[in-house]
Coordinates of C-alpha atoms in Angstrom, one line a residue:
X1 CA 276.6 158.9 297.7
X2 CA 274.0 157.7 295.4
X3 CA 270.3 159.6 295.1
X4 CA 267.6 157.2 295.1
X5 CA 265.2 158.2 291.9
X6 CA 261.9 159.8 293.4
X7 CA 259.0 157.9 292.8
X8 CA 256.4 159.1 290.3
X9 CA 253.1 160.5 291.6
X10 CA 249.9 159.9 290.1
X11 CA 252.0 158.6 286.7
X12 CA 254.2 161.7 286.7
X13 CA 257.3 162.9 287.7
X14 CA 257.9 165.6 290.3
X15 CA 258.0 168.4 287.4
X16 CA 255.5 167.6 285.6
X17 CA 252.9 167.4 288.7
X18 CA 254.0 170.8 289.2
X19 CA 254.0 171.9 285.3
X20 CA 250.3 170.2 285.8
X21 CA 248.8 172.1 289.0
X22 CA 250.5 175.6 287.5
X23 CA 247.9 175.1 285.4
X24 CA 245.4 176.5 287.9
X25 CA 247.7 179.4 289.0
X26 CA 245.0 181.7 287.4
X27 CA 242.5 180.8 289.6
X28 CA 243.6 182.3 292.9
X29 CA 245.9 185.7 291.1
X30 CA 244.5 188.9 291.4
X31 CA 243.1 189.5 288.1
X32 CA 241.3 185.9 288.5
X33 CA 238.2 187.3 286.7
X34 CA 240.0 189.0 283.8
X35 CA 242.0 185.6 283.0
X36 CA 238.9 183.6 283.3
X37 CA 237.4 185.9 280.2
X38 CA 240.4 186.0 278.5
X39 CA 240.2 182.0 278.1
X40 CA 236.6 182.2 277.7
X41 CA 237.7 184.6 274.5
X42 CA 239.6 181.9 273.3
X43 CA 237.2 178.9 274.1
X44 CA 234.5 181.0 272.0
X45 CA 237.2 181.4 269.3
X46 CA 237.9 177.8 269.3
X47 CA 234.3 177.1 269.2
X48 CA 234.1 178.8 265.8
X49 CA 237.4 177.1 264.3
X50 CA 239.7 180.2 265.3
X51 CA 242.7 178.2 267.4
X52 CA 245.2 180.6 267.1
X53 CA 244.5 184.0 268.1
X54 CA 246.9 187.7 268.4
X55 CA 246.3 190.2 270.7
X56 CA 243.9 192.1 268.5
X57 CA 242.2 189.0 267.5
X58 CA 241.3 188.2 271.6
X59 CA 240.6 192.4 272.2
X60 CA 237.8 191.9 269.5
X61 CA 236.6 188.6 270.9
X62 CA 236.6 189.9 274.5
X63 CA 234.0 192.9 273.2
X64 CA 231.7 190.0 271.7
X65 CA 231.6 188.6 274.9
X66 CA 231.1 192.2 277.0
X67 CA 228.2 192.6 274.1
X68 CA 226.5 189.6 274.9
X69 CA 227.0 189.7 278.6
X70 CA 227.7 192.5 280.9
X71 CA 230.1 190.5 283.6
X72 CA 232.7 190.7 280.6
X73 CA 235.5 193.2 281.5
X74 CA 236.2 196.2 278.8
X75 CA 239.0 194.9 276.7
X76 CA 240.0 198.5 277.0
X77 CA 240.8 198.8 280.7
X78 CA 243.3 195.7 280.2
X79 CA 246.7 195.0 279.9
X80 CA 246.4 192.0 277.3
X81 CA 249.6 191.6 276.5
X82 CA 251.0 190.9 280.3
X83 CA 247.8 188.9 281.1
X84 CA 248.7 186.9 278.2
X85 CA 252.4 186.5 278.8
X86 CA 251.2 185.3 282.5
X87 CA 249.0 182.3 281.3
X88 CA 252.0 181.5 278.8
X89 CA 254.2 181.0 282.2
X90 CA 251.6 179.2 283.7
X91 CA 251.1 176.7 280.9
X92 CA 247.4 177.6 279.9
X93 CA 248.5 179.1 277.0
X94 CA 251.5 178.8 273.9
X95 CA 253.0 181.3 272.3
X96 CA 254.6 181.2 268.8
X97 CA 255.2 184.4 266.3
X98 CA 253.4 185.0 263.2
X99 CA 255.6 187.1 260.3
X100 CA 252.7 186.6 257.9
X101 CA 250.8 189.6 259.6
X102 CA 253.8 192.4 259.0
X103 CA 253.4 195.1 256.6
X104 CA 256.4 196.9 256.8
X105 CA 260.1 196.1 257.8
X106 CA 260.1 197.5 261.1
X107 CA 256.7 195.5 262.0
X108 CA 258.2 192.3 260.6
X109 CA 261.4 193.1 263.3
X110 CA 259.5 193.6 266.0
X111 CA 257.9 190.5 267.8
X112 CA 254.5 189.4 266.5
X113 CA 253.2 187.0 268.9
X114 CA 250.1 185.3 268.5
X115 CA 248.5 182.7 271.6
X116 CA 246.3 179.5 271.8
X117 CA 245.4 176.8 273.8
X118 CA 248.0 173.9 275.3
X119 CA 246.2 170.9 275.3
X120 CA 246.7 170.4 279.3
X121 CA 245.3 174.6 279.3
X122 CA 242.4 173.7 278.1
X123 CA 241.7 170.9 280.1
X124 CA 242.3 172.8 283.2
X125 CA 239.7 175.4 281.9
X126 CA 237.4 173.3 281.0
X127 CA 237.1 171.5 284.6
X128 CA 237.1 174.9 285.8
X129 CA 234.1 176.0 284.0
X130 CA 232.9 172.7 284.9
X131 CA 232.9 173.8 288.5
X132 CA 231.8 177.1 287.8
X133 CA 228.7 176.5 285.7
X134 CA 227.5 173.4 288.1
X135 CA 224.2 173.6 289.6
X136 CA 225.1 171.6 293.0
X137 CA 220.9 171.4 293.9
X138 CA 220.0 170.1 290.7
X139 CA 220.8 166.4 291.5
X140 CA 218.1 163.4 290.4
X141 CA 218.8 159.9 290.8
X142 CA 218.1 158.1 287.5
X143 CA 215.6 155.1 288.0
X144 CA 215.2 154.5 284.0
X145 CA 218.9 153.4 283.7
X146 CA 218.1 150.0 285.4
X147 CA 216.3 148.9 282.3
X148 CA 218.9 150.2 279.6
X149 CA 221.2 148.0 282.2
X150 CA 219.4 144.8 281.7
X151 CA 219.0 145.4 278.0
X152 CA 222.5 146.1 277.4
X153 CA 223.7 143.0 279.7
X154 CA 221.5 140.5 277.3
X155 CA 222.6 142.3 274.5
X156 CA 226.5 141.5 276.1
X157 CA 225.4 138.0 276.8
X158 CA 224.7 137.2 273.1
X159 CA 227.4 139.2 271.5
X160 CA 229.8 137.0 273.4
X161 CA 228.2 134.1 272.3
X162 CA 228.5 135.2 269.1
X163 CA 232.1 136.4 269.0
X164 CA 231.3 139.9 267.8
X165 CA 233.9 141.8 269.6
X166 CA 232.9 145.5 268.9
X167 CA 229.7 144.8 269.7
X168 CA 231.0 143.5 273.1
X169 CA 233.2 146.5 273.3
X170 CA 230.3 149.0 272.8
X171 CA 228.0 147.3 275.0
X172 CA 230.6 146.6 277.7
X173 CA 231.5 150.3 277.3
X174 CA 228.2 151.6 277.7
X175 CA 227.1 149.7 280.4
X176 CA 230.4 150.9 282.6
X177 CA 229.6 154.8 281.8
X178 CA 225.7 153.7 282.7
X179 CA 227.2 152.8 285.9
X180 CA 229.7 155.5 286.6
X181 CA 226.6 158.0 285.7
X182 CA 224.4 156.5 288.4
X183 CA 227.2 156.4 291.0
X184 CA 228.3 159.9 290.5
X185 CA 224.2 160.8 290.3
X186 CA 224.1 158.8 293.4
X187 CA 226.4 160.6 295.5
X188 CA 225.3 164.2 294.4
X189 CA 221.9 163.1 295.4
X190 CA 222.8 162.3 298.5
X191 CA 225.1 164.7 299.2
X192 CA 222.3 167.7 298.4
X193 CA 219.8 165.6 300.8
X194 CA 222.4 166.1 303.5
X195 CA 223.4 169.7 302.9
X196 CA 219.5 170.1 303.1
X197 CA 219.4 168.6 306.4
X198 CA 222.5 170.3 308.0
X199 CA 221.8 173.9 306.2
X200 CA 220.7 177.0 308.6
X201 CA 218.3 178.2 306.8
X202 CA 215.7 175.7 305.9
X203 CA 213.0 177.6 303.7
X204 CA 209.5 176.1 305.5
X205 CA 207.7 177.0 302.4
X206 CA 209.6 175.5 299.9
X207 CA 210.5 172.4 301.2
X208 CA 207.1 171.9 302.1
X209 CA 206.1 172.7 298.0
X210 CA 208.6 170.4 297.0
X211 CA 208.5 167.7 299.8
X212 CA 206.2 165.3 297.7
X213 CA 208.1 165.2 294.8
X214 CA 211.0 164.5 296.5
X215 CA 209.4 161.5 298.6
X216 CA 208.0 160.0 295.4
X217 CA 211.2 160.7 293.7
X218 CA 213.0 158.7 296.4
X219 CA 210.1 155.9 296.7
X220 CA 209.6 155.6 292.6
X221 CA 213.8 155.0 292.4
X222 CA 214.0 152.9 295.2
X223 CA 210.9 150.3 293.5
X224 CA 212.9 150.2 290.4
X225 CA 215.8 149.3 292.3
X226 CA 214.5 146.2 294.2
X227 CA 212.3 145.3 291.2
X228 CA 215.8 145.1 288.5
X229 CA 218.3 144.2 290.7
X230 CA 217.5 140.0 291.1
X231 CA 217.3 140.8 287.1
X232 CA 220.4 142.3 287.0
X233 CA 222.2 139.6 289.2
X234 CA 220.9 137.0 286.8
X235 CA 222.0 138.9 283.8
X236 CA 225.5 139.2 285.1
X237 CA 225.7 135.3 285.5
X238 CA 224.6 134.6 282.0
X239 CA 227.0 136.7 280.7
X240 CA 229.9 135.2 283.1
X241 CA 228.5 132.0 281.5
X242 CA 229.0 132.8 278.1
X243 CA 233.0 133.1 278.8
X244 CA 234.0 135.7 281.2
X245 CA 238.1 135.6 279.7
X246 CA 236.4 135.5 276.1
X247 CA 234.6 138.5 277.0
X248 CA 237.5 140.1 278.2
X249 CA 239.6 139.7 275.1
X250 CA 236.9 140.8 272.6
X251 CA 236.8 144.1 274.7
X252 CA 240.4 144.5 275.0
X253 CA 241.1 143.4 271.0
X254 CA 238.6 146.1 269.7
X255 CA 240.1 148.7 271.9
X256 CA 241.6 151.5 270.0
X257 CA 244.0 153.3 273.0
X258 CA 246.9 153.1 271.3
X259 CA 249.3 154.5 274.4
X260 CA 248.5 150.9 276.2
X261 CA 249.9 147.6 275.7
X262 CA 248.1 144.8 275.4
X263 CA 248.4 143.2 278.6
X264 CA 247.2 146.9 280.2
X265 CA 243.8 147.1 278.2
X266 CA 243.0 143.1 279.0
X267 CA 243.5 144.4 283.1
X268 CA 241.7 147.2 282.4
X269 CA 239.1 145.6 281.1
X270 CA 239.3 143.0 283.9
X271 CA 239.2 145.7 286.4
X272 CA 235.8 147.3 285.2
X273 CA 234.2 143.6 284.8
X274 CA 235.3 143.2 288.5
X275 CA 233.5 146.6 289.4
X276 CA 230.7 145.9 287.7
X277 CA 229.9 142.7 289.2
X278 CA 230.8 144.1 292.7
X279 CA 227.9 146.5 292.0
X280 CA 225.6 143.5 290.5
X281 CA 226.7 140.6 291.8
X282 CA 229.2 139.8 294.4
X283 CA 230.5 136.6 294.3
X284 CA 229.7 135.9 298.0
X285 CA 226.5 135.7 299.2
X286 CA 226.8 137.3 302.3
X287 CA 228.4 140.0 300.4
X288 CA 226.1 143.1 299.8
X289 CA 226.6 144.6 296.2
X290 CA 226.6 148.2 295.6
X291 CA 222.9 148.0 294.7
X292 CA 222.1 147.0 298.0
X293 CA 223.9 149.6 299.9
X294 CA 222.4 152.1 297.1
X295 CA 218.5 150.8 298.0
X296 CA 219.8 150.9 302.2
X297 CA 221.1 154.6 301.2
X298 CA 217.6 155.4 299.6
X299 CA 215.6 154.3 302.6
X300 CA 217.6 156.0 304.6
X301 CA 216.9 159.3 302.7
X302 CA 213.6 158.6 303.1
X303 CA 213.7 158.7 306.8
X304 CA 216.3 162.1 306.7
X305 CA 213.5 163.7 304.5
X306 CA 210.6 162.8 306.8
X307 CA 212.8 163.9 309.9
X308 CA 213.4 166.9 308.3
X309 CA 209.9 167.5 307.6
X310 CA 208.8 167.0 311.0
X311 CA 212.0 169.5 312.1
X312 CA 210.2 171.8 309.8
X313 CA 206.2 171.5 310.9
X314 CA 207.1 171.6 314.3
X315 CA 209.5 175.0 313.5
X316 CA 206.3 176.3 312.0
X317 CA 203.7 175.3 314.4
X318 CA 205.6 177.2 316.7
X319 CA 206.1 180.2 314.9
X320 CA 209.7 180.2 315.3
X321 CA 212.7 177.2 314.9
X322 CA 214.3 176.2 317.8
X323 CA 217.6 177.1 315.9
X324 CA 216.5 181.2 315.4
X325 CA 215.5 181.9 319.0
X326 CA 219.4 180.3 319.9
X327 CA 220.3 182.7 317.3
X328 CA 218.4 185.9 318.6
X329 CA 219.7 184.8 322.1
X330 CA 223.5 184.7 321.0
X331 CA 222.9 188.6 319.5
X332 CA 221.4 189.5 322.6
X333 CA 224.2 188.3 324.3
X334 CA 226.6 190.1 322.2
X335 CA 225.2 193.2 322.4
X336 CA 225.3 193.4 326.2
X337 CA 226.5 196.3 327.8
X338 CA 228.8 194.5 330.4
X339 CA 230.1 191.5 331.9
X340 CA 227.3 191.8 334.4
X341 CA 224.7 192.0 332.3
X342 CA 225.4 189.0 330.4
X343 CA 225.7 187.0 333.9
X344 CA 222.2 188.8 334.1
X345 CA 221.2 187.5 331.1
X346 CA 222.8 184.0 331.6
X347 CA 220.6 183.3 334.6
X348 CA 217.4 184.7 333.4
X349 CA 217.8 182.8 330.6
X350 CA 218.8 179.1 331.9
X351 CA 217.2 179.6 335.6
X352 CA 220.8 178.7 337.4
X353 CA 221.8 180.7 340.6
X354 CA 224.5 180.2 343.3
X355 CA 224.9 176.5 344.7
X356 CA 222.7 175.9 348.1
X357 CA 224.8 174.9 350.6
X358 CA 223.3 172.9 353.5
X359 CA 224.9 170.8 356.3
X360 CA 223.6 167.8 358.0
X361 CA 224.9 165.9 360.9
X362 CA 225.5 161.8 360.7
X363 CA 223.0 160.0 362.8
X364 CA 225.9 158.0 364.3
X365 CA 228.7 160.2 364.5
X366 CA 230.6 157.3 366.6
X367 CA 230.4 155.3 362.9
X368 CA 232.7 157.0 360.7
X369 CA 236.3 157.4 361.9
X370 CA 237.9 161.0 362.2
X371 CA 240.8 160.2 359.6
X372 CA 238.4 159.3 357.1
X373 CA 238.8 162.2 354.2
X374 CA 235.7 163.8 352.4
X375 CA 236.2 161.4 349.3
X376 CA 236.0 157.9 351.5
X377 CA 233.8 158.8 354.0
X378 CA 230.4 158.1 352.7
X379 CA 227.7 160.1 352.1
X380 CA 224.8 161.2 354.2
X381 CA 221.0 161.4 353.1
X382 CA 219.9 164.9 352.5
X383 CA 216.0 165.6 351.8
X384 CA 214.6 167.1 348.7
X385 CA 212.8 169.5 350.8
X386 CA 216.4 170.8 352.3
X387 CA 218.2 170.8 349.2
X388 CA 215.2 172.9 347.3
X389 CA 214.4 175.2 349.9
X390 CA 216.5 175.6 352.5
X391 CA 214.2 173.9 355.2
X392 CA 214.6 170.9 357.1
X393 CA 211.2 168.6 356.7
X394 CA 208.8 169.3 359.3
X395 CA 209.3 173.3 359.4
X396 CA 206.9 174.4 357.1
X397 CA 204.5 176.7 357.4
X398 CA 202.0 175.2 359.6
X399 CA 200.4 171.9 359.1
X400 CA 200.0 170.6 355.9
X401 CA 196.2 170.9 353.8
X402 CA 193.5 168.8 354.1
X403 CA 192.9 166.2 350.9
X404 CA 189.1 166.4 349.9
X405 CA 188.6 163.0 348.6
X406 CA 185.5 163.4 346.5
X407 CA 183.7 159.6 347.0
X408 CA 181.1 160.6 344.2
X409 CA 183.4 161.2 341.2
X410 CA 185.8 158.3 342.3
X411 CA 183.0 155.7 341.6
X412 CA 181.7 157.4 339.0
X413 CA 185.3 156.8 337.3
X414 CA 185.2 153.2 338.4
X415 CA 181.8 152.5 337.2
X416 CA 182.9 154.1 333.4
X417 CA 186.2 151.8 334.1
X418 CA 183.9 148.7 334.4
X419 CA 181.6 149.5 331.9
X420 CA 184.5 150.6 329.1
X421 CA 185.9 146.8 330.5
X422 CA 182.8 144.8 330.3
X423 CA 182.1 146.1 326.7
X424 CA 185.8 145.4 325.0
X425 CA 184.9 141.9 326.5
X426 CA 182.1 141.5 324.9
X427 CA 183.7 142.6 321.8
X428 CA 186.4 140.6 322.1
X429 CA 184.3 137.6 322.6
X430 CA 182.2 138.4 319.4
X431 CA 185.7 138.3 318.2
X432 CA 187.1 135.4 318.7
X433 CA 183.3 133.6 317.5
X434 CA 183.0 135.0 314.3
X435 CA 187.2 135.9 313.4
X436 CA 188.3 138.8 311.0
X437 CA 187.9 137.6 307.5
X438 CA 184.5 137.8 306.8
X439 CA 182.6 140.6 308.6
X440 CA 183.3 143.8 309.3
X441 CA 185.0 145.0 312.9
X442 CA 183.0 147.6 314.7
X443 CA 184.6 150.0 317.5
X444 CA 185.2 148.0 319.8
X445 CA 186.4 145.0 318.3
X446 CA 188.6 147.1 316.0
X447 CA 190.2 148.6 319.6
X448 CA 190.3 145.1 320.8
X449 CA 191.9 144.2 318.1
X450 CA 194.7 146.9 317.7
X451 CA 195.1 146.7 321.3
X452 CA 196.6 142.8 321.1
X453 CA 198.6 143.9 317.9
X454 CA 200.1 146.6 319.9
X455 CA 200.9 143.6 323.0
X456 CA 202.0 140.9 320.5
X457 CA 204.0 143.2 318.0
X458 CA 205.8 144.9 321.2
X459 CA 206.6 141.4 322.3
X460 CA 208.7 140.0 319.0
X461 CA 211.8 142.3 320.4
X462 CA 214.4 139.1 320.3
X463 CA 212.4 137.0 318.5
X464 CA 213.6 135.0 316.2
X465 CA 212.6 134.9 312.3
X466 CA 209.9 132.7 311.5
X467 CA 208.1 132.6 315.3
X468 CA 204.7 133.4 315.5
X469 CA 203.6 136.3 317.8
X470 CA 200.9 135.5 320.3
X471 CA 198.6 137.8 322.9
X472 CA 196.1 137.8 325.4
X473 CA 193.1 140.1 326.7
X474 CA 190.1 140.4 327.7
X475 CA 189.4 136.0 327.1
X476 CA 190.8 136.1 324.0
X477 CA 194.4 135.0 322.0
X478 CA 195.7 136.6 319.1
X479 CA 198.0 134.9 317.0
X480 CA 200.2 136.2 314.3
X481 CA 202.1 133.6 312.2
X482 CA 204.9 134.7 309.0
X483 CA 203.4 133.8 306.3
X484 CA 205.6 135.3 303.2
X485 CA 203.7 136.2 300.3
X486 CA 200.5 136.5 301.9
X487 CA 198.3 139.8 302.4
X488 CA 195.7 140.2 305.5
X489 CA 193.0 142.4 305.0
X490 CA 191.0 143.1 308.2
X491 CA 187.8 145.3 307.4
X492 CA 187.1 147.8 309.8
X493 CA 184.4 150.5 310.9
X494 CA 187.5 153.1 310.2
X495 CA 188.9 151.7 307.1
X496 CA 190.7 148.7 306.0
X497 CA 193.8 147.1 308.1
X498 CA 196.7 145.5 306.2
X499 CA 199.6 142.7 307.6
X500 CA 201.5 142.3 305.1
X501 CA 203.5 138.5 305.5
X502 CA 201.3 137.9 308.5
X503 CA 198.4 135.5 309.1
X504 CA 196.4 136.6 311.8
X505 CA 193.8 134.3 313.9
X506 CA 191.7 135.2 316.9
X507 CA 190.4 132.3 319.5
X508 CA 189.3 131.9 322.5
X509 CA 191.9 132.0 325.3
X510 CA 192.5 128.7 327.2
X511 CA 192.5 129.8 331.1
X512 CA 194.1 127.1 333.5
X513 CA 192.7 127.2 337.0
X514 CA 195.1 127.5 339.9
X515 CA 193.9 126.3 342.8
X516 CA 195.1 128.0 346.3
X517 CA 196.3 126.4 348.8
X518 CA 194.4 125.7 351.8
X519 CA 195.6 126.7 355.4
X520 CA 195.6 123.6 357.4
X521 CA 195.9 124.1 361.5
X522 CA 198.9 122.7 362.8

């Protein structure tokens, strides 16, 4: 019976994906702290050209860090030589013996170990510290990139053209870090705007001090955006047309990874070209680039941010958030001294009692056949009255109040009705005589007028693009054709009105007569 070979996983072989994630064994043993300051020790010896360190050496190195900060363990209370042997199994450390040190005869005898870094140990404590030292609120999205993107594209372009391959290589280079930066700034951003919405604890006055800055942050990045990324696109197509396989050669040819064939640098290089036109340019044009989902993600932000502000007003206008009083409520019902006090509770609370049961006969009993079950038989008619209070309609307590219909105030009403009519008429007729562009709107005309924005705009659900929206009131028609590129100003008596693609016109309403029929004797 033959063993099939297993298959490598992530370029490795099954021991050396474990040798790799022993690496981190230090993280979750027992002395975790002391481990992490023992490496520390040796990443501040390393950072002063001192690689290979004994157990005195990382004792004194350990107090210069307990000077400095006061976190640091006493290299006193430790067992050094143990915690050192235990990152040696792990693989953070290598060990190796130093005679050089040895005085006597009996010292050179006896083992004289000295420790330092493996290359894969200091990796793995460098994306620890990584981790550790991150500041996961401090996330900006970077709208100055966009222009260093452009630059560096027509920079590309012409180094192509040119046949200049390590300056294609440095440019193509730095524009796919410029690109990995803003993706991985991109999804921090995001990322902290959604642990801000979904946190339980939602400082009022520090979102509020920090709520403009964040909006214009959002609004500032998300201009750039739409204003570089037609740019971009065009960019990316001039260099395509300057010799896309050319381009990918020079790269690959001034590459200096010497662990990679030539044929895996040129698909390398192929692969980032392809990502960075998916984020660019897609080669289909119904196919959104990453820009475009990026400047969707944005506005979206926006809205979370203005929800959340609203969530936050509202908590404060009423003194308390919706989410604490559930909170107070759940301790209340956890401190209960029984089960019957929390039913107590339970029904103050949410104002549910026992079910009212009330029974009504069928006006036809003869209809419904006796074998009938309760699920086909069908249903009878039961008042609100009965089902609310108990009693049948008509058994009230005596005969019902009389209605004072105050004649006075009624007209009164219908005369202010009439009046508040016959003046947004006139208004509306001054309207349609003199337009909108040149004169000023008073009060009425201006509520005319918002009040047939308000009919024509609520009528464009399932419209199609490009088809004007039209309304009518009070004699006159508003009309509101797409007009891309143009700006409507309207001046008001309460400030200035903007339509922005729209040209609006106000006329006269053309009312058809209908005549009614007349009643003829037989």
């Amino acid at each position: 019976m033959t063993t099939q070979p297993s298959r490598p996983t992530f370029g490795l072989d099954d021991f050396g994906l474990d040798d790799r994630m022993r690496l981190f064994g230090y993280v979750t043993a027992e002395n975790r702290l002391a481990y992490l300051w023992l490496l520390r020790a040796f990443d501040s010896a390393r950072s002063s050209y001192h690689v290979v360190l004994h157990t005195s050496d990382v004792a004194a190195a350990l107090a210069a860090l307990r000077e400095a900060g006061a976190d640091c363990p006493d290299p006193t209370g430790l067992e050094l030589p143990r915690l050192l042997d235990a990152l040696v199994e792990w693989g953070v450390l290598d060990r190796g013996q130093d005679g050089s040190r040895a005085t006597t005869l009996a010292e050179y005898r006896n083992r004289h170990s000295v420790y330092q870094f493996t290359e894969a140990g200091y990796r793995a404590h460098r994306a620890v510290e990584a981790v550790l030292s991150a500041s996961m609120d401090d996330s900006t999205l970077s709208r100055l990139v966009f222009a260093d993107l452009l630059a560096d594209l027509n920079a590309l372009a012409v180094a192509n053209e040119a046949g200049d391959a390590e300056e294609v290589y440095r440019k193509f280079n730095r524009l796919d870090r410029a690109l990995a930066d803003i993706a991985e700034r991109a999804a921090r951003f995001y990322h902290m705007l959604g642990d801000l919405g979904r946190t339980n604890d939602v400082r009022p006055e520090v979102f509020l001090a920090h709520k403009d800055a964040l909006l214009a942050h959002l609004r500032d990045f998300h201009d750039e955006l739409q204003r570089y990324t037609p740019r971009l696109r065009a960019a990316v197509h001039e260099v395509e047309a300057t010799g896309l396989d050319r381009l990918i050669e020079a790269a690959a040819e001034a590459d200096e990874r010497l662990f990679h064939t030539p044929v895996q640098r040129l698909e390398d290089w192929r692969r980032r070209w392809a990502g960075l036109r998916s984020w660019l340019a897609p080669p289909g044009p119904e196919q959104p680039s990453e820009a475009d989902r990026l400047s969707d993600a944005t506005v979206a932000a926006i809205g979370d941010v203005l929800a959340l502000l609203r969530r936050v007003t509202e908590a404060r206008r009423g003194g308390v958030s919706r989410e604490s009083q559930l909170r107070h409520l759940a301790a209340w019902f956890t401190h209960t001294g029984g089960l019957e006090a929390a039913h107590a509770l339970f029904d103050v609370v949410f104002g549910l009692g026992a079910p009212r049961h009330v029974g009504v006969a069928h006006p036809d009993p003869e209809a419904i056949a006796g074998r009938l079950s309760w699920w086909e038989a069908p249903a009878v008619e039961l008042s609100r009255t009965l089902v609310t209070t108990g009693r049948a309609p008509g058994q009230g307590r005596g005969r019902p109040a009389r209605l004072d219909r105050v004649d006075e105030r009624r007209h009164r009403l219908r005369d202010d009705q009439l009046a508040r009519e016959r003046r947004w008429a006139g208004a509306a007729t001054a309207l349609a005589a003199m337009g909108v562009d040149d004169h000023q709107l008073d009060g009425s005309q201006t509520q005319v007028l918002l009040r047939l924005l308000d009919i024509a705009l609520a009528a464009r659900v399932g419209g199609g693009a490009g088809v004007p929206l039209a309304a009518a009131a009070h004699g006159v028609r508003l009309t509101l054709t797409p007009t891309p590129g143009r700006f409507t100003t309207v001046r008001t008596a309460g400030g200035r009105l903007h339509l922005d693609g729209y040209a609006l016109t106000v006329t006269a309403a053309q009312h058809t007569a209908v005549r009614r029929p007349e009643l003829v004797p037989a």
